[in-house]
Tab-separated table of C-alpha atoms in Angstrom:
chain	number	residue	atom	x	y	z
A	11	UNK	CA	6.352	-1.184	-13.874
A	12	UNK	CA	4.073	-2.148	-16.432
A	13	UNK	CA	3.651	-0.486	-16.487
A	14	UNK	CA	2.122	2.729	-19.373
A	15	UNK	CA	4.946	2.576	-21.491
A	16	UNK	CA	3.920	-1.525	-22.862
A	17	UNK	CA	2.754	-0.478	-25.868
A	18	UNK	CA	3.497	-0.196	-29.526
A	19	UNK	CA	4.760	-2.901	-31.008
A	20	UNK	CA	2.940	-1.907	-34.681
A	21	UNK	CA	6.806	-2.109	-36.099
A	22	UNK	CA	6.807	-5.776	-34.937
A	23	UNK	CA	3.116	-6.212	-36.326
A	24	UNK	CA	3.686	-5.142	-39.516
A	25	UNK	CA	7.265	-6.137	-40.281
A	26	UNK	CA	7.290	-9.411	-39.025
A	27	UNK	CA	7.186	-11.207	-42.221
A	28	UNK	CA	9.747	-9.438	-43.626
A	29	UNK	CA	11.281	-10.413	-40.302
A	30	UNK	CA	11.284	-13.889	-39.891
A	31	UNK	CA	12.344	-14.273	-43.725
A	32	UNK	CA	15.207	-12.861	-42.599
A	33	UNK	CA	15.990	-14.631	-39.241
A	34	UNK	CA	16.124	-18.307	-41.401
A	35	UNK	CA	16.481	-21.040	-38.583
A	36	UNK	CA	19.993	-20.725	-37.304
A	37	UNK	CA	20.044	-22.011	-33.510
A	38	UNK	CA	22.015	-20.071	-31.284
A	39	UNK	CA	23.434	-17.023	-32.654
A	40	UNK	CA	25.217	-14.960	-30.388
A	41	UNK	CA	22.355	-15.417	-27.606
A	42	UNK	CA	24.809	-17.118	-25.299
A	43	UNK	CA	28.575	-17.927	-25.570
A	44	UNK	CA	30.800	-21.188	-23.796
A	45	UNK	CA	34.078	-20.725	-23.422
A	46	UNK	CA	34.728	-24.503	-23.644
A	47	UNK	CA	31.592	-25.597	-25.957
A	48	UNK	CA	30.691	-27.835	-23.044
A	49	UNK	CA	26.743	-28.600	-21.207
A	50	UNK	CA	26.143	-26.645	-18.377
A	51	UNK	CA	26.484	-29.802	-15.929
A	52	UNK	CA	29.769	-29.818	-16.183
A	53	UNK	CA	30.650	-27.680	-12.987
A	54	UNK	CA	33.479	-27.492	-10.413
A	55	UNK	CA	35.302	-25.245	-14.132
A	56	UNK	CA	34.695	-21.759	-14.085
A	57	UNK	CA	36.499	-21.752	-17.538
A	58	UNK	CA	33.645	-23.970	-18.781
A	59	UNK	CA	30.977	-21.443	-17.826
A	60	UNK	CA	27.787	-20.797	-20.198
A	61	UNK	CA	27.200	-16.756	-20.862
A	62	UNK	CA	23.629	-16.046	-21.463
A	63	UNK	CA	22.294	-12.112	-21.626
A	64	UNK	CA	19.493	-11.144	-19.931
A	65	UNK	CA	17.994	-7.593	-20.648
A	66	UNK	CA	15.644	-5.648	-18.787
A	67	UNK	CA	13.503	-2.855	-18.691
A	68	UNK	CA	13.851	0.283	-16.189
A	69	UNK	CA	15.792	1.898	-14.216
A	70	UNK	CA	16.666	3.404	-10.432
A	71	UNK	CA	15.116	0.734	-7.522
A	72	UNK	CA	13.290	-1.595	-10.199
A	73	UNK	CA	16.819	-2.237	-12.216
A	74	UNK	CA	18.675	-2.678	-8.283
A	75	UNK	CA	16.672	-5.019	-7.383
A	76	UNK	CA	17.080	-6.817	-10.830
A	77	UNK	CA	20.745	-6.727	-11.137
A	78	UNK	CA	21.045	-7.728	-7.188
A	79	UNK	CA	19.032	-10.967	-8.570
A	80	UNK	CA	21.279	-11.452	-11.071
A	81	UNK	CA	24.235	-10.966	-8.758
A	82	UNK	CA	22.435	-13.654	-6.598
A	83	UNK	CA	22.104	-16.266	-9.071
A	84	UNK	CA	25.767	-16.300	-10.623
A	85	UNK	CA	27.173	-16.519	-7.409
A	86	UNK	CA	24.410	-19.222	-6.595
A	87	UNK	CA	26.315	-21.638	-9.175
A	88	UNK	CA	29.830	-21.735	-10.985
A	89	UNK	CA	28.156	-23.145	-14.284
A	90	UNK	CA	25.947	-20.376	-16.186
A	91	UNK	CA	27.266	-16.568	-16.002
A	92	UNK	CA	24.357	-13.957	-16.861
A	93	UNK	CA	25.034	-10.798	-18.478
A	94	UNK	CA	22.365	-7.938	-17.475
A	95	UNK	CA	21.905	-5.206	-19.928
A	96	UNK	CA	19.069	-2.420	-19.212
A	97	UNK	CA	17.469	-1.534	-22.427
A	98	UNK	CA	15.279	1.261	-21.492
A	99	UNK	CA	11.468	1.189	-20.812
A	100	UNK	CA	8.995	-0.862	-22.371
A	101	UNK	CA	8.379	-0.073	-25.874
A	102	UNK	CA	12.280	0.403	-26.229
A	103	UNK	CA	12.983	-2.917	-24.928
A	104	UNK	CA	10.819	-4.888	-27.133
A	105	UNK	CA	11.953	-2.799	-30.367
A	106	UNK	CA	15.468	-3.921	-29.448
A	107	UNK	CA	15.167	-7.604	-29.095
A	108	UNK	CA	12.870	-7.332	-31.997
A	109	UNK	CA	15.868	-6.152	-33.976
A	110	UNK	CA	18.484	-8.496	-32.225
A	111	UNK	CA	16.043	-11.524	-33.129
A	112	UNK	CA	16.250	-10.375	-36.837
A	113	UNK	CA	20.178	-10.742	-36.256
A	114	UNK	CA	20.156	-14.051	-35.168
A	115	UNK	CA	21.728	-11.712	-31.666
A	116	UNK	CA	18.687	-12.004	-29.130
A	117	UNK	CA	19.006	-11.997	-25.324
A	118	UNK	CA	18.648	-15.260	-23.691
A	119	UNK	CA	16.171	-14.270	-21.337
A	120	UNK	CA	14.275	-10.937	-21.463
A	121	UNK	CA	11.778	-9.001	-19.465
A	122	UNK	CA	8.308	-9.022	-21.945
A	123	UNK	CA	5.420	-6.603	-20.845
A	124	UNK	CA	2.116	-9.111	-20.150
A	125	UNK	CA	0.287	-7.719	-22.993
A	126	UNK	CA	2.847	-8.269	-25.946
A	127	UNK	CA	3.076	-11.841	-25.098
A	128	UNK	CA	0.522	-12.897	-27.439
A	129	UNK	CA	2.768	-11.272	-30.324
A	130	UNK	CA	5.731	-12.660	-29.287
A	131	UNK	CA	4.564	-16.054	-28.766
A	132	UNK	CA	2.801	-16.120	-32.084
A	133	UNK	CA	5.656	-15.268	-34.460
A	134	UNK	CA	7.288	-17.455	-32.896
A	135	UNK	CA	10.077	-15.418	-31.032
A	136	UNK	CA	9.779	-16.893	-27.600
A	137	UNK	CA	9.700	-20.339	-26.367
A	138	UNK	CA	6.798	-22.491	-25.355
A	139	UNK	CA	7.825	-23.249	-21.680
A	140	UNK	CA	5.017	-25.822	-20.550
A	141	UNK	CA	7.272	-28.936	-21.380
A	142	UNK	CA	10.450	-27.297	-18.958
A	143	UNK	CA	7.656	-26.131	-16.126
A	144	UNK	CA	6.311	-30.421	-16.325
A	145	UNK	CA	9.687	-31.441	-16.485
A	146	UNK	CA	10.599	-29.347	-13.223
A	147	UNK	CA	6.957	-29.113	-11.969
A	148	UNK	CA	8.254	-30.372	-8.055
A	149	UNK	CA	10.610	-27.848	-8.204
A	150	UNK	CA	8.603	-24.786	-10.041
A	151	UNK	CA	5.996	-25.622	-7.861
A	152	UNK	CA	3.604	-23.782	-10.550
A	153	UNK	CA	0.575	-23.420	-8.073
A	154	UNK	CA	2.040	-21.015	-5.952
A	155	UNK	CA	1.952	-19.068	-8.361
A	156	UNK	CA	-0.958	-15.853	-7.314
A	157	UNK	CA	-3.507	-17.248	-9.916
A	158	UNK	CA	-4.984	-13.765	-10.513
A	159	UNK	CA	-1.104	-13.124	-12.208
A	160	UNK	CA	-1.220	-16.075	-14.500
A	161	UNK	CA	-3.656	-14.559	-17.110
A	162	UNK	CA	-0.944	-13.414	-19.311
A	163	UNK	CA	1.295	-16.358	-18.673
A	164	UNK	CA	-0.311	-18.340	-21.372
A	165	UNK	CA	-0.887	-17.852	-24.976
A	166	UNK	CA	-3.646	-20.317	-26.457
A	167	UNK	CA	-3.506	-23.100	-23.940
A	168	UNK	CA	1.211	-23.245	-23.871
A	169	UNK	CA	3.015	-21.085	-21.110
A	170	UNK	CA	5.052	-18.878	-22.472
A	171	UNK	CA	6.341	-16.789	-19.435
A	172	UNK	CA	6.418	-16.751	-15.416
A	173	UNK	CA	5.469	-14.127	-13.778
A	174	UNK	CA	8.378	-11.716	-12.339
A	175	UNK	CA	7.818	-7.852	-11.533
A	176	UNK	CA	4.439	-7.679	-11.648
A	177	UNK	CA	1.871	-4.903	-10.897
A	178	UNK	CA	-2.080	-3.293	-10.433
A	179	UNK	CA	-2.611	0.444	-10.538
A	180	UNK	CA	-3.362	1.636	-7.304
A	181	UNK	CA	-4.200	5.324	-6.092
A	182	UNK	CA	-1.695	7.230	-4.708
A	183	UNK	CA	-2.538	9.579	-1.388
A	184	UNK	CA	-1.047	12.595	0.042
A	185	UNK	CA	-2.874	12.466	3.335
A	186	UNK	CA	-1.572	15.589	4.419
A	187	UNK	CA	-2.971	17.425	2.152
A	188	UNK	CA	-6.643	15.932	3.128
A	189	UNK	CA	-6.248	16.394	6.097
A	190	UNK	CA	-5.661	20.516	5.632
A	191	UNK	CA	-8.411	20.253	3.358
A	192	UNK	CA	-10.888	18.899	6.242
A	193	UNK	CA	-11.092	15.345	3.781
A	194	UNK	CA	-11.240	11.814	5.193
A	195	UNK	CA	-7.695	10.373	4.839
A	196	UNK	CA	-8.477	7.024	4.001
A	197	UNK	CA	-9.959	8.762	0.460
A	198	UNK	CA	-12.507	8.194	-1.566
A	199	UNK	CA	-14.311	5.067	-2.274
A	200	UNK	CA	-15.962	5.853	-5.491
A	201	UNK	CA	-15.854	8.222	-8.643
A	202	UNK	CA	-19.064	10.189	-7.061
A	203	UNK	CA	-16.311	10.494	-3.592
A	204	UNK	CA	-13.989	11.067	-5.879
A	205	UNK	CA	-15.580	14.085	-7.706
A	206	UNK	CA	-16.809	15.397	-4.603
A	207	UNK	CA	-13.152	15.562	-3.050
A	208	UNK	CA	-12.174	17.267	-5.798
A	209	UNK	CA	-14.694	19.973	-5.653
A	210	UNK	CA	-13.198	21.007	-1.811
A	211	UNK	CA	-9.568	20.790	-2.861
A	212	UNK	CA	-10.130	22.907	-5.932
A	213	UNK	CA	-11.629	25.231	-3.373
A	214	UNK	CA	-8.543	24.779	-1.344
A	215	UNK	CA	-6.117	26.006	-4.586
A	216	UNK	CA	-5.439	21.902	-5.239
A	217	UNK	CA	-5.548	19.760	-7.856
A	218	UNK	CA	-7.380	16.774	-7.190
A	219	UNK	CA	-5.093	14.354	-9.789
A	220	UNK	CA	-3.115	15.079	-12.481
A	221	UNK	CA	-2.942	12.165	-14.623
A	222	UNK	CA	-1.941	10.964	-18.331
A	223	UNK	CA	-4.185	9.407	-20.622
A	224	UNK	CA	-2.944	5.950	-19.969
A	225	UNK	CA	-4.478	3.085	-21.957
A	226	UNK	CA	-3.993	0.888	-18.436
A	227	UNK	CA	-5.998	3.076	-16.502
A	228	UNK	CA	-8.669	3.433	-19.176
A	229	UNK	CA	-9.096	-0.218	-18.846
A	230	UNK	CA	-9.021	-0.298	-15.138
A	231	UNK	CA	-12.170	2.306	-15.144
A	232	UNK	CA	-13.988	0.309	-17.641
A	233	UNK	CA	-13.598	-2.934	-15.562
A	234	UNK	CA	-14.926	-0.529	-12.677
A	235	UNK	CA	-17.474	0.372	-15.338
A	236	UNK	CA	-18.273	-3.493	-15.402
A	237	UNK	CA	-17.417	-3.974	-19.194
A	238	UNK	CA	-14.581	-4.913	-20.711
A	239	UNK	CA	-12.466	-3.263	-23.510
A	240	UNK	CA	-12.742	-6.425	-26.321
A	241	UNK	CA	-15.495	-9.044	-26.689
A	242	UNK	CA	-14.336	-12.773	-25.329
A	243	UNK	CA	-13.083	-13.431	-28.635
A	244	UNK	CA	-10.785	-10.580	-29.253
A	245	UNK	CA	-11.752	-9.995	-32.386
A	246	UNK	CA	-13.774	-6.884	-31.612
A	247	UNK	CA	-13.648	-3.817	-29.547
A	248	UNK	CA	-16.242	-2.398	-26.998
A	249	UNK	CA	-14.756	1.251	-26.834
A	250	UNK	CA	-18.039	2.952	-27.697
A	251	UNK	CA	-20.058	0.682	-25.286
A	252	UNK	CA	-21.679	2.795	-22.185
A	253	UNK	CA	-18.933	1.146	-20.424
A	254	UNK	CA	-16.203	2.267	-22.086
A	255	UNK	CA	-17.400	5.594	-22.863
A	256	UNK	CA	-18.106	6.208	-19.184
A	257	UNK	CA	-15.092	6.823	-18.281
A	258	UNK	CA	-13.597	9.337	-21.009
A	259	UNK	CA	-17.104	11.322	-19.913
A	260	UNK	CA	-16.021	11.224	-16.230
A	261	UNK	CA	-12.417	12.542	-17.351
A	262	UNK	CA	-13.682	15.400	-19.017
A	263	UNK	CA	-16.308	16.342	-16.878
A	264	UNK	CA	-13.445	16.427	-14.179
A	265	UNK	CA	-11.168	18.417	-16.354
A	266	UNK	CA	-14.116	20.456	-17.518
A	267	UNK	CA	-14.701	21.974	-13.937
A	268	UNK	CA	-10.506	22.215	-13.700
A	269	UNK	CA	-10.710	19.017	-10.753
A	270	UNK	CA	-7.790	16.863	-12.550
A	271	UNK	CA	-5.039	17.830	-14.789
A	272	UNK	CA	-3.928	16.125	-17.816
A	273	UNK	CA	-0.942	16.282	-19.729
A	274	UNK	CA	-0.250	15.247	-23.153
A	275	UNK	CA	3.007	13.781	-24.924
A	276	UNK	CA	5.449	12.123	-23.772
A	277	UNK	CA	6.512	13.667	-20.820
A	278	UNK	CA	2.929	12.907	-19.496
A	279	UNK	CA	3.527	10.471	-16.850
A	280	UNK	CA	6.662	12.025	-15.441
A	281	UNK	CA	4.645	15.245	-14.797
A	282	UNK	CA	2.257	13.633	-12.761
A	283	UNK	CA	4.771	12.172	-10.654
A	284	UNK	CA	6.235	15.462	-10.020
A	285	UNK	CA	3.030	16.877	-9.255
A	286	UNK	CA	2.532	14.642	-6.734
A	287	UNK	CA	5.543	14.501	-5.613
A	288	UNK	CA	5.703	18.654	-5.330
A	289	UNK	CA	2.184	18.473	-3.573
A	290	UNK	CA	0.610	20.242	-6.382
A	291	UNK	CA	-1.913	17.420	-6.686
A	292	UNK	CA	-3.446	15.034	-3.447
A	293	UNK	CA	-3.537	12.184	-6.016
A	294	UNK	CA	-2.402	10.438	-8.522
A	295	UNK	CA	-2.779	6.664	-10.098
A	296	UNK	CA	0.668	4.689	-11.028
A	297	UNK	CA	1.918	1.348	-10.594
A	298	UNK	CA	2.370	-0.550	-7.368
A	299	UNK	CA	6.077	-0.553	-8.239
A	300	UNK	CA	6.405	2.917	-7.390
A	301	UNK	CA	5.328	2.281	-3.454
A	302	UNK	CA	9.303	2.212	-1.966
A	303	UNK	CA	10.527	4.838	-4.330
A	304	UNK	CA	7.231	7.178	-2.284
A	305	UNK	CA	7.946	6.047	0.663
A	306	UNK	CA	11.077	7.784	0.174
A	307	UNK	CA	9.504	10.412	-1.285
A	308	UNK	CA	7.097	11.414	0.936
A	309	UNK	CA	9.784	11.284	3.837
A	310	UNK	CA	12.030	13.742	2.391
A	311	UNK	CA	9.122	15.879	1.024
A	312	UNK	CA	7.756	15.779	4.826
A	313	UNK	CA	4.049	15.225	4.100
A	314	UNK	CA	1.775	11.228	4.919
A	315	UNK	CA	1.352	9.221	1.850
A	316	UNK	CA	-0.990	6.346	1.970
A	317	UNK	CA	-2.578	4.112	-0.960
A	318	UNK	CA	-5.759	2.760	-1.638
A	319	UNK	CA	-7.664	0.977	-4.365
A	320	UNK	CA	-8.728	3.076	-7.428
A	321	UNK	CA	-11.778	4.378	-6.840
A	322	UNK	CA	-15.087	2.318	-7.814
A	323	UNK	CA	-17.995	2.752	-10.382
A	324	UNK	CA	-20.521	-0.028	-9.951
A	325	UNK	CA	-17.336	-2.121	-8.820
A	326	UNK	CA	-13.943	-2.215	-8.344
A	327	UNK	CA	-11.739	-2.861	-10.880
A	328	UNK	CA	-7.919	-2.945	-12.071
A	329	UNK	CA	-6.013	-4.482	-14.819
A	330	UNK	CA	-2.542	-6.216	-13.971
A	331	UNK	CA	0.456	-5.024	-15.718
A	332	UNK	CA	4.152	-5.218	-15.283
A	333	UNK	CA	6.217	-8.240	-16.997
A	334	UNK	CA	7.211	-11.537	-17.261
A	335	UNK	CA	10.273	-13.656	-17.817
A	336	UNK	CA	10.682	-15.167	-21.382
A	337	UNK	CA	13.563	-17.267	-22.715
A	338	UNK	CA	13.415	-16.751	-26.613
A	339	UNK	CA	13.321	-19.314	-29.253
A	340	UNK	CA	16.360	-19.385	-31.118
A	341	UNK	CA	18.635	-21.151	-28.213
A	342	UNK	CA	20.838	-24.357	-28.339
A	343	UNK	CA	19.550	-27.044	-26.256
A	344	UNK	CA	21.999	-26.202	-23.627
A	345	UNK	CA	21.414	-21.992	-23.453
A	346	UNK	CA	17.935	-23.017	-22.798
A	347	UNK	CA	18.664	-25.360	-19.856
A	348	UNK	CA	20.519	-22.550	-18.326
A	349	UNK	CA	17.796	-19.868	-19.305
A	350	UNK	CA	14.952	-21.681	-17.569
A	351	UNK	CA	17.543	-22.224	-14.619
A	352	UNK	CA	18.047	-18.934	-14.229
A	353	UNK	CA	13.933	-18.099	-15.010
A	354	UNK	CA	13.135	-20.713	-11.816
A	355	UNK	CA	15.467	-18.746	-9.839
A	356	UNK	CA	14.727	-15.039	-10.283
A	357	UNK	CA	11.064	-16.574	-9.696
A	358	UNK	CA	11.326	-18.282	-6.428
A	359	UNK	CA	9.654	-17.506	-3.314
A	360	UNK	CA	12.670	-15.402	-1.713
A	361	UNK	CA	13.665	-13.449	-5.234
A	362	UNK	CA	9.955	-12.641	-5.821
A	363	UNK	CA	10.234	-11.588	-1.266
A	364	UNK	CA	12.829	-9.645	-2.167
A	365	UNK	CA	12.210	-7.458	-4.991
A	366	UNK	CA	8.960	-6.960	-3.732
A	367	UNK	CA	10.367	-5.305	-0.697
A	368	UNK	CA	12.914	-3.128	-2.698
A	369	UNK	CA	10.291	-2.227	-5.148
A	370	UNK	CA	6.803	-2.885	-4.092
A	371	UNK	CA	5.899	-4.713	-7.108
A	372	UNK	CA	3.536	-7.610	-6.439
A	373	UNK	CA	4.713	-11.165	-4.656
A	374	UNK	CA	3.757	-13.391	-7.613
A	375	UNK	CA	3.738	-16.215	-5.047
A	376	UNK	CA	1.412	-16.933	-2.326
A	377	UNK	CA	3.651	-18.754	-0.185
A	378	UNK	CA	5.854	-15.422	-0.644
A	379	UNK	CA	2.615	-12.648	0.266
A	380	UNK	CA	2.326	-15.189	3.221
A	381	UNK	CA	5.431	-15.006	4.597
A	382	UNK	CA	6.528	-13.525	7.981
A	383	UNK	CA	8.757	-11.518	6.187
A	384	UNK	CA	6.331	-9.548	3.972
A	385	UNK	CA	3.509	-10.164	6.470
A	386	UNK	CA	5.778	-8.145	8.665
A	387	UNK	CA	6.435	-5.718	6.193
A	388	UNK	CA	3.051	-5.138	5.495
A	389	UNK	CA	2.666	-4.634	9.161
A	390	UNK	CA	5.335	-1.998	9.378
A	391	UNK	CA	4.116	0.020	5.442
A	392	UNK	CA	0.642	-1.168	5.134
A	393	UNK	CA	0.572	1.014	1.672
A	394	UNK	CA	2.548	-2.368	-0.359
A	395	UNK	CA	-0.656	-4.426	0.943
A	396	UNK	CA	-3.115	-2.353	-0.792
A	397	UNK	CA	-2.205	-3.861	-4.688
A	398	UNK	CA	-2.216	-7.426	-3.152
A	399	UNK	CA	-5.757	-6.525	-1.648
A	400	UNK	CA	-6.869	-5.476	-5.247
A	401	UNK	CA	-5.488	-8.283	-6.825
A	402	UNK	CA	-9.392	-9.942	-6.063
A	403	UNK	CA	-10.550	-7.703	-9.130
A	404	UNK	CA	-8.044	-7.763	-10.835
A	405	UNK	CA	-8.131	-9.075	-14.864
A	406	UNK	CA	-5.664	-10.179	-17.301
A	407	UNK	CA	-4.461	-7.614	-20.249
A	408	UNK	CA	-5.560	-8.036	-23.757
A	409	UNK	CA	-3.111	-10.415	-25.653
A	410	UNK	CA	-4.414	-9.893	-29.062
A	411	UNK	CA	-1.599	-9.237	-31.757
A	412	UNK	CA	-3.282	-5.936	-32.730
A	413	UNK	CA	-3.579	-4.540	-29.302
A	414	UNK	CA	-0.790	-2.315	-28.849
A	415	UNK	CA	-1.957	-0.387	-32.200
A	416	UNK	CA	-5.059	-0.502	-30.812
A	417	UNK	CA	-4.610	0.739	-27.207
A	418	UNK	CA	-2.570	3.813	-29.234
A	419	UNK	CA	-5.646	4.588	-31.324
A	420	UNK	CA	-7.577	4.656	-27.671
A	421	UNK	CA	-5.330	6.684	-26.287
A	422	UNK	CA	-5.132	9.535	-29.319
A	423	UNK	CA	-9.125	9.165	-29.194
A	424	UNK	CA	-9.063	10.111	-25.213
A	425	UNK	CA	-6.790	12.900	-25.907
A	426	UNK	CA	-8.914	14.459	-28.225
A	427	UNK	CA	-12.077	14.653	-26.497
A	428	UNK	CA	-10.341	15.588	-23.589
A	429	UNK	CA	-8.457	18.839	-25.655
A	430	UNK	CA	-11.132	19.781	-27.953
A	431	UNK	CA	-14.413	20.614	-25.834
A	432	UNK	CA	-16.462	20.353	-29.101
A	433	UNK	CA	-15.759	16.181	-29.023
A	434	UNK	CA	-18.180	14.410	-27.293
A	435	UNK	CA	-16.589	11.059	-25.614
A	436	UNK	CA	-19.283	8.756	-27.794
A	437	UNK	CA	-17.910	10.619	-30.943
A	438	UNK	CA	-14.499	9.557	-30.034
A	439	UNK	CA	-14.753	6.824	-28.778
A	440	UNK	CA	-17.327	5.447	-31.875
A	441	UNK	CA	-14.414	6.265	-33.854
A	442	UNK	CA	-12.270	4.842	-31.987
A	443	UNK	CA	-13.754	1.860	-32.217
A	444	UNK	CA	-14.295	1.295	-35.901
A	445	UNK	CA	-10.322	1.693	-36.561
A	446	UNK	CA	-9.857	-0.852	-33.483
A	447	UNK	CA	-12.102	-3.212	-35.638
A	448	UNK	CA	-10.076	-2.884	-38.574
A	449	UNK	CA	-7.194	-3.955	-37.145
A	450	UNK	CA	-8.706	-6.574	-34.847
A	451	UNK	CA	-10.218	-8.431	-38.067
A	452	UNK	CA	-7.139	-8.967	-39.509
């Protein structure tokens, strides 16, 4: 899932000197192991087999689906052996295989969150893929990958990733509940609808949403806003624009009148699942990824859940999130052949079919979303279609190496206008803004 938890890699930032002074340039490491030294061609001897380690982020149906992958591929061939190790969410992930880089121990392959690519590809802890994906180009078939997913796949002109478990925010429904409340179960269409929807279910002892103040929906309501969070350059921030004050406003007017709910610290997110899930609230916004898991949900709760797009200002608008595959930089020649084997095969057309079914993470490929399979599926749970719908306004994350400090500053700034009713949104946000700008013009 992206998914809320990408951020914070300020440790990485601002250590990475010290860092790579202490990597040196040793190749290989403990990255991948051979028990007989020998090229991965050399098949038909399981005793010859190259290990490589793949880690991951997540748990429950995300890490099935990822370990079933890996399951796939090592029984696919009798050359390359993959080790999966789940490393927690996110921000854990990245600390780790920032440390294991540092001791010369990094996974072969590893999930990486969209917006940290930037950082890793520019201290030079992940590989530059784009000679591999010309080299294999018939069989990568690169143009089926969903171009509206491809944003983040490249860091100043190189590829550094392909896309894997990939995502959009979407809204979250319990149609049941508008229903009792006399609402329109297809939901609202805009923040006025929105508002306004609210306003009854309050009436009816409901919460409209209760939601955390997540950086990636902030920048999905600024798209809908129609501005954008940094200037084209990246090297300054457009918090305090109308744009991107608009939506802190409409998030405390909302929690102002008692319509939403929002949590603080850490636990945030998880108690707006539960709200949801509890039918305490009618909405809520999280990643496509969770569409299976409240499927289930919603059965054994008894009660119609549906998704749509999130709501609209002048437009709509969503930012992508979830990760991509990376094979980092510190490999023999041989445990990267067998990393970007195994990247070209957890990203095929049926991998991508499949963990989009178990999941309801995004196809990344179009021959995939056009499938009978999925078109069937789609058919059958029309609520996985909606993210592949929104995908036409969807943007790419910020990449910049400052960005994950940043979106935290955002995020703290939010929180505080939203707690203390004597902080206006512009004052926040203004200041906001100016430490952004700081760190962006480094």
């Amino acid at each position: 899932m992206r998914r809320g938890k990408r951020r914070n890699l300020l440790t990485l930032v601002l250590g990475m000197s010290v860092l790579l002074a202490a990597c040196g340039t040793d190749s290989g490491g403990s990255n991948a192991t051979s028990a007989a030294g020998t090229a991965p061609g050399n098949s038909g001897n399981t005793e010859e087999k190259i290990q490589i380690k793949y880690w991951y982020a997540y748990g429950e149906k995300i890490e099935e689906a990822k370990q079933e992958l890996v399951k796939r591929f090592n029984e696919s061939q009798d050359r390359i052996e993959v080790v999966a190790e789940y490393q927690g969410n996110y921000d854990d992930l990245h600390a780790k295989v920032q440390a294991a880089f540092a001791a010369n121990n990094a996974p072969a392959v590893s999930d990486l969150e969209i917006s940290s690519t930037g950082t890793f590809a520019r201290y030079g802890m992940i590989t530059d893929l784009t000679a591999l994906a010309e080299q294999d180009k018939e069989k990568l078939q690169i143009d089926d990958f969903n171009p509206g997913l491809m944003g983040n796949a490249y860091v100043d002109g190189k590829l550094y990733g392909l896309p894997f478990m990939r995502s959009t925010p979407i809204m979250y429904m319990n149609v049941s509940i508008l229903e009792e409340a006399g609402l329109d179960p297809a939901g609202p269409k805009t923040w006025d609808e929105f508002e306004e929807y609210g306003k009854v279910l309050k009436a009816k002892g409901k919460t409209a949403m209760t939601m955390p103040t997540d950086i990636w929906f902030y920048e999905g309501l600024v798209a809908q806003s129609g501005g954008q969070v940094l200037t084209e350059d990246g090297k300054s921030a457009l918090f305090n624009s109308p744009e991107g004050v608009a939506p802190v406003e409409f998030w405390k007017k909302l929690a102002s009148e008692g319509i939403i709910k929002i949590p603080v610290g850490d636990e945030a997110g998880a108690t707006a699942e539960k709200d949801w899930a509890n039918q305490t609230s009618a909405f809520r916004f999280g990643s496509t990824a969770g569409v299976a898991g409240a499927i289930e949900i919603s059965q054994g709760n008894n009660f119609e859940f549906n998704t749509a797009f999130m709501p609209a200002n002048k437009s709509y608008g969503v930012p992508t999130g979830g990760c991509q595959l990376v094979i980092t930089s510190k490999l023999s020649e041989e445990e990267t052949a067998a990393a970007w084997e195994f990247l070209t095969f957890m990203t095929t057309a049926e991998s991508t079919t499949y963990q989009s079914k178990h999941t309801g993470y995004l196809p990344t490929r179009i021959s995939a979303l056009e499938s009978e399979e999925l078109q069937s599926l789609y058919k059958e749970f029309p609520q996985y279609k909606v993210a592949v719908d929104q995908l036409a306004y969807a943007r790419p994350r910020p990449m910049e190496t400052a960005y994950p400090e940043v979106a935290k500053i955002v995020k703290n700034a939010i929180e505080k206008t939203l707690l203390d009713p004597k902080v206006s949104a512009q004052e926040a946000m203004n200041e906001a803004n100016e430490k952004a700008n700081t760190l962006l013009s480094k």
